[in-house]
C-alpha atoms as one frame of an Amber mdcrd trajectory, in Angstrom:
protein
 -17.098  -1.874 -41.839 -14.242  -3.881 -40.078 -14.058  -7.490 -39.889 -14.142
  -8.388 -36.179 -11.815 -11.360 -35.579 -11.767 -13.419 -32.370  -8.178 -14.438
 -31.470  -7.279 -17.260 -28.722  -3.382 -17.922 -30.214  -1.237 -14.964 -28.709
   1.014 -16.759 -31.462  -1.420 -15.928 -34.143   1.032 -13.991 -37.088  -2.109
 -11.070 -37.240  -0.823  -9.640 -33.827   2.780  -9.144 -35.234   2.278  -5.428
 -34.935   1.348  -5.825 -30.746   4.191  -8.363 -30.582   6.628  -7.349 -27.083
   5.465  -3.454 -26.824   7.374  -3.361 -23.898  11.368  -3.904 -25.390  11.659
  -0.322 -25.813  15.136  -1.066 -28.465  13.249  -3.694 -30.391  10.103  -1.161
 -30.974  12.381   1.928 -31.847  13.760  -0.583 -34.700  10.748  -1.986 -35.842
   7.946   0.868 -36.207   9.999   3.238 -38.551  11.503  -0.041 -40.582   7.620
  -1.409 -40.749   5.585   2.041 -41.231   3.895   1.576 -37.857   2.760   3.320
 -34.773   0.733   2.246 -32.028  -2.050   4.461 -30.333  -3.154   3.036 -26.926
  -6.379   4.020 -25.595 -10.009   4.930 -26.602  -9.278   8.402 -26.624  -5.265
   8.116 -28.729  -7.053   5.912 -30.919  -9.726   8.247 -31.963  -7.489  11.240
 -32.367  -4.927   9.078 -34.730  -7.762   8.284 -36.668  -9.322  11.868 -36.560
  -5.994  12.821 -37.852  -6.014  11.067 -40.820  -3.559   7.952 -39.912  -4.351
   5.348 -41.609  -5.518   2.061 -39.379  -3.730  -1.154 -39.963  -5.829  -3.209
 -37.198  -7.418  -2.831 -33.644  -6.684  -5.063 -30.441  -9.741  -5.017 -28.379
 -10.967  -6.651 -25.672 -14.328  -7.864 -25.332 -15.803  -5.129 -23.252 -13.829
  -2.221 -25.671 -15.507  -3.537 -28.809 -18.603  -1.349 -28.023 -17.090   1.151
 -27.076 -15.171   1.580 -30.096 -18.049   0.581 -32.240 -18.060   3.709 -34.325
 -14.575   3.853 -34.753 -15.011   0.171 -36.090 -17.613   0.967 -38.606 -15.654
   3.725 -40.005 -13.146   1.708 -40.736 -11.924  -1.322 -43.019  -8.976  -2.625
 -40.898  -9.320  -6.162 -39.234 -10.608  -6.101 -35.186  -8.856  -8.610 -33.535
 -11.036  -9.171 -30.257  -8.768 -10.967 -27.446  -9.277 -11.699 -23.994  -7.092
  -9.253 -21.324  -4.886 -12.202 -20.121  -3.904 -13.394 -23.979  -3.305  -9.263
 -24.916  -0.810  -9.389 -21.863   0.770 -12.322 -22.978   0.660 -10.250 -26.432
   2.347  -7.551 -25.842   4.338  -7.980 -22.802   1.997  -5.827 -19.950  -1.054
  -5.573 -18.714  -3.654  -3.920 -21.009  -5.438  -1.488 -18.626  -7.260   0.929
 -21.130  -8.089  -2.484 -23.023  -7.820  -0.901 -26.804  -4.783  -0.323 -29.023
  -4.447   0.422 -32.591  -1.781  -0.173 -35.221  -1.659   2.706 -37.434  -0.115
   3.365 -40.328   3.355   6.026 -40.625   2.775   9.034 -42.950   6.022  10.642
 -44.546   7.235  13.522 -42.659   7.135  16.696 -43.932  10.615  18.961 -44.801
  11.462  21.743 -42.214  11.351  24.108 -44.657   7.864  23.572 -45.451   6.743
  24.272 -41.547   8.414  27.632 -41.548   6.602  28.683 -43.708   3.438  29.300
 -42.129   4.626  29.068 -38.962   6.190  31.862 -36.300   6.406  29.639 -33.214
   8.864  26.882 -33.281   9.496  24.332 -30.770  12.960  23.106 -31.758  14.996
  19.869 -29.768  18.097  18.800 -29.259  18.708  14.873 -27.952  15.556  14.683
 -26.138  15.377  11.347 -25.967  13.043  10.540 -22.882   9.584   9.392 -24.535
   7.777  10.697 -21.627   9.287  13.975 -22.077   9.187  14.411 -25.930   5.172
  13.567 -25.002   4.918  16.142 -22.364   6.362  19.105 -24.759   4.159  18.208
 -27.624   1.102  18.483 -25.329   2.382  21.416 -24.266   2.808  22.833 -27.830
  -0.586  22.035 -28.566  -2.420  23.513 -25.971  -0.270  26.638 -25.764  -0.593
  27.461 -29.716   3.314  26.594 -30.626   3.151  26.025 -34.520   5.711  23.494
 -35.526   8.397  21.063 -33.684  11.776  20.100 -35.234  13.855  17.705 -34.010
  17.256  16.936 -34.331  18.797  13.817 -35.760  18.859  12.458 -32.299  15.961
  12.976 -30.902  13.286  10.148 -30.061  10.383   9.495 -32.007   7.488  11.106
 -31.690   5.605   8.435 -32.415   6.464   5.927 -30.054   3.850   4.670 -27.736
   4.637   5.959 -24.890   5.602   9.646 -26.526   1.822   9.007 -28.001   0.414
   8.381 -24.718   1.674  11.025 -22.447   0.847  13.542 -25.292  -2.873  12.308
 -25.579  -2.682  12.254 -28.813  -1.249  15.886 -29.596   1.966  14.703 -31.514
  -1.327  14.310 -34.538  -1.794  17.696 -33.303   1.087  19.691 -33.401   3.054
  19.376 -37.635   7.096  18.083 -37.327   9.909  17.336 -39.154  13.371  16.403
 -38.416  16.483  18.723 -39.173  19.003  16.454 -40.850  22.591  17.900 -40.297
  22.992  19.542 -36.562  23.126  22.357 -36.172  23.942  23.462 -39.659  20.352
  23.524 -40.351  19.585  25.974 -37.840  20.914  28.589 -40.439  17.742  27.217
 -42.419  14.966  28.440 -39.482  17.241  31.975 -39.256  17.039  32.089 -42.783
  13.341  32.088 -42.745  13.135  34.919 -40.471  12.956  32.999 -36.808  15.313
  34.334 -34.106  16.460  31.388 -32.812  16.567  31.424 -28.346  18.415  28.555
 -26.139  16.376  27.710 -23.433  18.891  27.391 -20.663  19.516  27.851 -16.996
  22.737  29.746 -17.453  23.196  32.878 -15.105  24.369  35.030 -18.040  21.021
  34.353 -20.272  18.516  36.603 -20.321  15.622  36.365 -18.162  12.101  35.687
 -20.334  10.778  38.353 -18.549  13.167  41.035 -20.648  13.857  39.282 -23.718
   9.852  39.287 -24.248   9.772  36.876 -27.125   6.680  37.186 -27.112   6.397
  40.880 -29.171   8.727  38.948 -31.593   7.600  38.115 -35.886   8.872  34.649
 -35.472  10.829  32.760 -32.574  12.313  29.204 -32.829  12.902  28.233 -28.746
  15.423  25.402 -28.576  15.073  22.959 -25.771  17.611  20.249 -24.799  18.134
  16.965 -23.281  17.009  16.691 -19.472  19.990  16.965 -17.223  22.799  18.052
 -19.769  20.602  20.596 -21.448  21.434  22.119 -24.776  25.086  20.969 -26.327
  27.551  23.826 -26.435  27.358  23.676 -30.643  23.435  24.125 -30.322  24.201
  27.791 -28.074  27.061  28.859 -30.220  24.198  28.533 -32.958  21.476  30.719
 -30.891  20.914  34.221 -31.769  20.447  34.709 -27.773  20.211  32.727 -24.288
  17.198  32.806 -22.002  16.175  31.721 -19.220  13.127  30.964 -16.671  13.764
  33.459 -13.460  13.902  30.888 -10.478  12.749  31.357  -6.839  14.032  29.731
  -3.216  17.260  28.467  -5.155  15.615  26.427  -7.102  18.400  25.953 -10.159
  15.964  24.175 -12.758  12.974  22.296 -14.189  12.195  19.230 -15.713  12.675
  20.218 -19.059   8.596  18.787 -19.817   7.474  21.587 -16.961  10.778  24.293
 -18.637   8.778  23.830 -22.069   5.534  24.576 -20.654   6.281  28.103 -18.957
   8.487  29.056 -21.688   5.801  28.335 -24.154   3.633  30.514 -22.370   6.087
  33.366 -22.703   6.791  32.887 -26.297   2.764  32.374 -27.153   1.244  35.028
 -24.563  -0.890  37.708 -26.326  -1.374  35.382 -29.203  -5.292  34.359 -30.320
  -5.286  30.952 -29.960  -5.872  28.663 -33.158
């Protein structure tokens, strides 16, 4: 069972992992170079750990430690119990849900290894917008997509706030990160995916007639919100498509874009 540690010291060297969640730059360094993620809320919390991440400690406050009581017992990390005002002074914001959890990084699977079980593939360019890279992993999850691959520069995953938004379905949902873009695109084609640019373009094809959904395998590519996919990333599709729009509506929010479009690619599928 954990050791449950009271804390009054918001200086105390034990909360270095919960140290200023809120400088976005500072936490993008730090997590990867340290091995860290946090999870933020009873219900994050218990998926990470249902998941199999390891726990490196718990910040509780007093009124979370029952709560989280099993969770506790099943686990050997230090509980640091803290009152809400000194895990605001912490962390840099208020606290709401009361409970976060350092966890421990696991090494990322290669690409190669997800295709080859897989035959729906979430795959995006420069999304960089934590809320959004959240959004499309829930998405995946709930609408049976089997893998995600990122390129070099898109965010992590694994940030809180990517964590958050996705309730926990980035544990869900296997990913790995392409390392040269696009060359590596030619590795999903080679594995028998036919690889479709999500865009808004007039001269894609409508989702409706390119039915991706009677396809083996599809990779959908999805790009950064407002610039969309780069011109190198559509050279390297096998074919455009697009979501037909109503009352001149141009586009989505590329969270909402994922969503339909993973409907279309998943529809007739059992789920998992």
């Amino acid at each position: 069972m954990a050791e449950l540690i009271t804390i009054d010291d918001p200086a105390d060297p034990r909360l270095h992992d919960y140290t200023g969640l809120t400088d976005v730059e500072l936490r993008r360094r730090r997590e990867p170079e340290e091995g860290l993620f946090i999870a933020e809320g009873e219900k994050v919390i218990r998926r990470a750990h249902q998941a199999g991440y390891a726990m490196r400690s718990m910040l509780l406050t007093p009124k979370w430690v029952e709560v989280m009581q099993d969770v506790i017992e099943a686990s050997t990390a230090p509980v640091y119990a803290v009152t809400p005002d000194l895990a605001e002074q912490v962390t840099g914001y208020h606290v709401h849900r009361g409970a976060l959890a350092s966890m421990q990084r696991r090494p990322l699977p290669q690409a190669a290894d997800l295709l080859g079980t897989a035959r729906r593939v979430v795959v995006m360019e420069r999304i960089n917008d934590h809320t959004n890279i959240g959004a499309i992993f829930r998405s995946a999850a709930a609408l049976g997509m089997d893998a995600v691959l990122l390129s070099p520069d898109c965010a992590d995953p694994l940030y809180r706030r990517s964590v958050k938004v996705s309730m926990g379905a980035v544990f869900s949902v296997p990913y790995a990160r392409l390392e040269s873009w696009p060359r590596d695109l030619e590795t999903v084609r080679e594995a028998g995916f036919r690889v479709l640019a999500l865009t808004p373009a007039e001269k894609a094809t409508s989702m409706d007639e390119a039915a991706p959904h009677r396809l083996d395998r599809v990779a959908l590519m999805l790009g950064a919100e407002g610039d969309g996919l780069s011109d190198r990333a559509l050279r390297a599709a096998d074919e455009w498509v697009r979501i037909p729009m109503a009352h001149g509506v141009d586009s989505l929010n590329v969270g909402a874009a994922a969503a339909v479009a993973f409907y279309a690619v998943t529809a007739g599928r059992p789920p998992a």
